Short mmCIF file of C-alpha atoms in Angstrom, two decimals:
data_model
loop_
_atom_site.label_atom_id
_atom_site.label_comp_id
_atom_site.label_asym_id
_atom_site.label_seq_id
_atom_site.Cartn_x
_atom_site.Cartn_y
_atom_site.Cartn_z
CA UNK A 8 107.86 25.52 122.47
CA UNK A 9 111.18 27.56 123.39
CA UNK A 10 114.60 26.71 123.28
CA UNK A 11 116.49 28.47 126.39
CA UNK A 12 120.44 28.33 126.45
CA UNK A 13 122.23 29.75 129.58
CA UNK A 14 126.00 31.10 129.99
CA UNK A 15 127.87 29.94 131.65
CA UNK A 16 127.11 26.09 131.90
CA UNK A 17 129.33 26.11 135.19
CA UNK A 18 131.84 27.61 137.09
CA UNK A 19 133.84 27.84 139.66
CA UNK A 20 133.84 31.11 141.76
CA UNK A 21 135.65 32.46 145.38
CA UNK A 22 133.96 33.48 148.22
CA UNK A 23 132.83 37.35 147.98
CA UNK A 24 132.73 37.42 144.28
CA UNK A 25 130.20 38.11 142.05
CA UNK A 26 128.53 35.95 138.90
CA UNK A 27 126.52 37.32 136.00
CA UNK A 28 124.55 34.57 134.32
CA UNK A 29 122.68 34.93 130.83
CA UNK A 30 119.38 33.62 129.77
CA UNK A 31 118.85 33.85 126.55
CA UNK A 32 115.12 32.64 125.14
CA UNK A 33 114.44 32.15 120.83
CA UNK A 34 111.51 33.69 121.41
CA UNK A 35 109.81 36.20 122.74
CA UNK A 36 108.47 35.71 126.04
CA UNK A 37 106.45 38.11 128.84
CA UNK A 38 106.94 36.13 132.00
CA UNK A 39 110.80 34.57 132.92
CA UNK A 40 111.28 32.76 136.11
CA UNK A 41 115.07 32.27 137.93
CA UNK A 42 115.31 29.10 139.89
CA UNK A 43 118.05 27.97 142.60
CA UNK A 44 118.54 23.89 142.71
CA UNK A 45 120.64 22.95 145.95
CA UNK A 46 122.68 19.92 146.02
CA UNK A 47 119.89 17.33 146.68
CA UNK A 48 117.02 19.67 146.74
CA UNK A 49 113.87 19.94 144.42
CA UNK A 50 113.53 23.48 142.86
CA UNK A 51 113.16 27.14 144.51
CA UNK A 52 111.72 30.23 143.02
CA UNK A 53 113.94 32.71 143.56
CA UNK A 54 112.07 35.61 141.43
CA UNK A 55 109.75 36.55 138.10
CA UNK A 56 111.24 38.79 135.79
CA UNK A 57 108.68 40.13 133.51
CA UNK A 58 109.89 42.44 131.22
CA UNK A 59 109.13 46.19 131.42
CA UNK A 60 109.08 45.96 135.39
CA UNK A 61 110.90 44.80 138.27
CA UNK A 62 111.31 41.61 139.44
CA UNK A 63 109.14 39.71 142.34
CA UNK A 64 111.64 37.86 144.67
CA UNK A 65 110.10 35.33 146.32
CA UNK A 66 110.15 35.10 150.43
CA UNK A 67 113.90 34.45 151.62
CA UNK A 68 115.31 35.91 148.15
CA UNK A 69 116.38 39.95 147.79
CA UNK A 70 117.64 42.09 145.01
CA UNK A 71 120.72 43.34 146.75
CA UNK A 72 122.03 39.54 146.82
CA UNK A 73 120.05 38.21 143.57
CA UNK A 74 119.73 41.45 140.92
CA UNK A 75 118.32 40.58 138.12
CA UNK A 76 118.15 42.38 134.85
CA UNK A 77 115.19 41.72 132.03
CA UNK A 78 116.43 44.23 129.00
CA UNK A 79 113.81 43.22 126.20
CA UNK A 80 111.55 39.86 125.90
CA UNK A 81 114.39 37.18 124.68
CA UNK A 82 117.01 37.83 127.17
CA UNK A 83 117.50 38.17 131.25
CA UNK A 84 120.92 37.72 133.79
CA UNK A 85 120.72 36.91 137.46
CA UNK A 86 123.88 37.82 139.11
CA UNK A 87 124.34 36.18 142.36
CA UNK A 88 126.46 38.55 144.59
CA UNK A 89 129.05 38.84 147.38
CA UNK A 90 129.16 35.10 146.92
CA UNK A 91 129.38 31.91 149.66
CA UNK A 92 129.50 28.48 149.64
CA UNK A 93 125.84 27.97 150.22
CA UNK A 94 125.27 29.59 147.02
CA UNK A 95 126.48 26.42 145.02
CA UNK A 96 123.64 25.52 143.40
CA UNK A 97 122.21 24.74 139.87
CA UNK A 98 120.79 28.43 139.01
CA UNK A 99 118.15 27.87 136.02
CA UNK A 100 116.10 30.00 133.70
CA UNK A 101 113.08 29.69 132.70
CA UNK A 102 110.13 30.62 130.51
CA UNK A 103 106.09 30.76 130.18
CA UNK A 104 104.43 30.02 126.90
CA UNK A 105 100.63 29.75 127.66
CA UNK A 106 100.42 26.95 130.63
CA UNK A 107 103.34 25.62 129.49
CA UNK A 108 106.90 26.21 131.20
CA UNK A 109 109.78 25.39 129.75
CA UNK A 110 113.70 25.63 131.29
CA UNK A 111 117.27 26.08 130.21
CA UNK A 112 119.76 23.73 131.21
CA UNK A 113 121.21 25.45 134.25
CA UNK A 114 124.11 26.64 135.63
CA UNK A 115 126.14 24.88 137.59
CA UNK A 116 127.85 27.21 140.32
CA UNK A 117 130.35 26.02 142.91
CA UNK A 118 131.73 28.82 145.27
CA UNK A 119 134.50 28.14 147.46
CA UNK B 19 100.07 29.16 143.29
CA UNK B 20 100.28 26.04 144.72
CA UNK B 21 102.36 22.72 144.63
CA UNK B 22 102.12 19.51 143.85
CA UNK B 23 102.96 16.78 146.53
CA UNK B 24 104.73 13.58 145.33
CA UNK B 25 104.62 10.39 146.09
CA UNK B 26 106.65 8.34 146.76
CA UNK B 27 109.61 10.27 147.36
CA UNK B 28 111.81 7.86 146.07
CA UNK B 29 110.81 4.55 144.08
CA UNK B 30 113.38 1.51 143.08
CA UNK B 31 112.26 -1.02 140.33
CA UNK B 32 113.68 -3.31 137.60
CA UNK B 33 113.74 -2.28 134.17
CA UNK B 34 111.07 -3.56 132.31
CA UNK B 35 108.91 -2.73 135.60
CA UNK B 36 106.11 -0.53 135.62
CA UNK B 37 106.52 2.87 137.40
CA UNK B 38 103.80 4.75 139.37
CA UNK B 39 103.89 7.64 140.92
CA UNK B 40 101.37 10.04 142.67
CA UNK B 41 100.46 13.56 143.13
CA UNK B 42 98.23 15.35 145.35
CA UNK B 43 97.11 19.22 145.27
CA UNK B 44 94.42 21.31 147.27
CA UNK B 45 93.04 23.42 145.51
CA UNK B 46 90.76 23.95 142.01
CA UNK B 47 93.10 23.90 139.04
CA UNK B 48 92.89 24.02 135.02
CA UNK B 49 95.31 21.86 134.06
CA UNK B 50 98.20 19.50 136.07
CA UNK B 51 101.52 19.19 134.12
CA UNK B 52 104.79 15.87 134.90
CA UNK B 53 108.02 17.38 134.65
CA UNK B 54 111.35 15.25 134.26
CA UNK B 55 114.58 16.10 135.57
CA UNK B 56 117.71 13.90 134.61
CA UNK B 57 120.61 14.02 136.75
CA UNK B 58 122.49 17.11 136.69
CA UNK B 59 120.18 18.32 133.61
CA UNK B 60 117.51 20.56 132.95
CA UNK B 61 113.97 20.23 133.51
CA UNK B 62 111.75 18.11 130.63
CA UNK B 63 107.98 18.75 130.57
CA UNK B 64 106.40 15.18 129.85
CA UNK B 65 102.77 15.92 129.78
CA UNK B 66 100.34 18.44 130.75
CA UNK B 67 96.52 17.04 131.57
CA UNK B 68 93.18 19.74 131.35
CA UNK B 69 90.84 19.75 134.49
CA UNK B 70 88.39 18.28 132.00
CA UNK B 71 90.19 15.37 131.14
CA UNK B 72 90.39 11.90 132.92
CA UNK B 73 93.43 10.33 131.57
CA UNK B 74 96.11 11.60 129.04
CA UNK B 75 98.73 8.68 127.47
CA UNK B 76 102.01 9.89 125.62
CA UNK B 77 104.38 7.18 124.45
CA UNK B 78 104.75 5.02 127.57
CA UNK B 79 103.52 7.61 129.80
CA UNK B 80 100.17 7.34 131.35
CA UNK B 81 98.71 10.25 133.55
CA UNK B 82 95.59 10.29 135.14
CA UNK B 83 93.51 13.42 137.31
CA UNK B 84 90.86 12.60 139.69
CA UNK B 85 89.58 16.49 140.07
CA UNK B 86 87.28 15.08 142.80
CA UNK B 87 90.46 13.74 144.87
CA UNK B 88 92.67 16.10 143.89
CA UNK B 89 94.87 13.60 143.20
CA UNK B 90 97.16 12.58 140.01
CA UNK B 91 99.07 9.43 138.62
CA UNK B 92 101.98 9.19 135.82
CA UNK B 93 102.68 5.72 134.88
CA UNK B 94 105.58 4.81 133.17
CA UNK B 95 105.13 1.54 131.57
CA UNK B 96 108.06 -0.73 130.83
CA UNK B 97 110.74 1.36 132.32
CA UNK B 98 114.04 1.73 130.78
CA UNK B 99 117.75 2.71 132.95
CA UNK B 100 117.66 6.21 131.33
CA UNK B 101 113.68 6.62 132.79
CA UNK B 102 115.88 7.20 136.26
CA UNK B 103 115.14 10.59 137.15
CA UNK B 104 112.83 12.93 139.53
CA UNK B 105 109.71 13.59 138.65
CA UNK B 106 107.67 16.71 139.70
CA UNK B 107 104.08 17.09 139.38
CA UNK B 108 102.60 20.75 138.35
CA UNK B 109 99.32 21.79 139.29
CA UNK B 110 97.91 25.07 138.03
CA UNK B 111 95.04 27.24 138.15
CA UNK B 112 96.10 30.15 136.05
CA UNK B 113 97.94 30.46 133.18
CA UNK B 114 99.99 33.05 135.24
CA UNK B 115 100.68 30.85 137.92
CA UNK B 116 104.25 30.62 139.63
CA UNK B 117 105.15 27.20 139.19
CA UNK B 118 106.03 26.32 142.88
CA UNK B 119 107.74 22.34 143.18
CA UNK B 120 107.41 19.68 145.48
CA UNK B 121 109.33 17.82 146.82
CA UNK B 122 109.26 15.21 143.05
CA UNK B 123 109.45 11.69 143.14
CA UNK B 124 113.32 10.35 142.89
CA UNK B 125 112.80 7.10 140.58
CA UNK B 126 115.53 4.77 139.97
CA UNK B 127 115.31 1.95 137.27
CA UNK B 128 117.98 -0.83 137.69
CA UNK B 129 119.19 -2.57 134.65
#
């Protein structure tokens, strides 16, 4: 199994602002996922972060808006940029371990 | 990738109740895995089921995969208040898959 922790667990940010949030993994892991929860919503991919190449956004999701970093195999941000109020959402992190996927507890963003 | 499709979308019972939920897929897939996901908390996996197996039980959890259907169950025998939570269904063919979710099952149990 892994045990994911994310920073922050929430915050509160103004329009237009950035946020830099950490995934960090206690083990080492090849494929990372970043997921966006809206208010009501299941789950959407926003982009896999393997590490030693550049993330794959999914359709709808770009790097200007979403950058994300993957430095070595235990640790990734996602920085959500030039921020609005649609972008409250629970951002989460998570990892692959064989067919197994396993997530940190999220971060709970609120722009207004 | 693909994605599961719950169902119901949302389920009310009495605790105490039995709790059954469905899942349907289109395509060939190794395994199918339940995921949990508590109000305003991370994701829990629950269970993960091999395209070879029929039915997989875990505590009070009960899943079943009909391969020929492509169709899945996860029953939740006598629910409990903190069972209340949504409930996605995983189904993958690869163990490089994108795990892509439905729409989950919202189930409320009602002490």
């Amino acid at each position: 199994s892994a045990v994911i922790s994310q920073k922050p667990s929430r915050d509160i940010c103004q329009r237009g602002t950035s946020l830099t949030i950490q995934c960090q993994v206690d083990s080492q892991v090849t494929m990372m996922f970043w997921y966006r929860q809206q208010p009501g919503q299941s789950l959407t991919l926003i982009a896999t972060a393997n590490q030693g190449s550049e993330a794959t956004y999914e359709s709808g999701f770009v790097i200007d808006k979403f950058p994300i970093s993957r430095p070595n195999l235990t640790f990734s941000t996602l920085t959500v940029s030039n921020m609005s109020p649609e972008d409250s959402s629970i951002y989460l992190c998570s990892v692959r371990l064989g067919y197994e996927q396993y997530f940190g507890p999220g971060t709970r963003l609120t722009v207004t | 990738s693909q994605q599961g499709e719950e169902d119901p979308q949302a389920l009310s019972i009495q605790e105490g109740e039995n709790a059954t939920m469905n899942c349907s897929y289109k395509t060939s897939i190794n395994n199918l895995q339940w995921y949990r996901q508590n109000s305003g908390r991370g994701l829990v996996h629950l269970i993960l089921i091999r395209s070879n197996e029929r039915e997989k039980h875990s505590g009070r959890l009960r899943v079943t995969l009909d391969t020929s259907k492509k169709s899945s169950s996860l029953l939740i025998t006598a629910s409990r208040a903190a069972d209340t939570a949504s409930y996605f269904c995983v189904p993958s063919e690869t163990s490089y898959d994108k795990v892509i979710f439905g729409p989950g099952t919202s189930l409320s149990v009602i002490p």
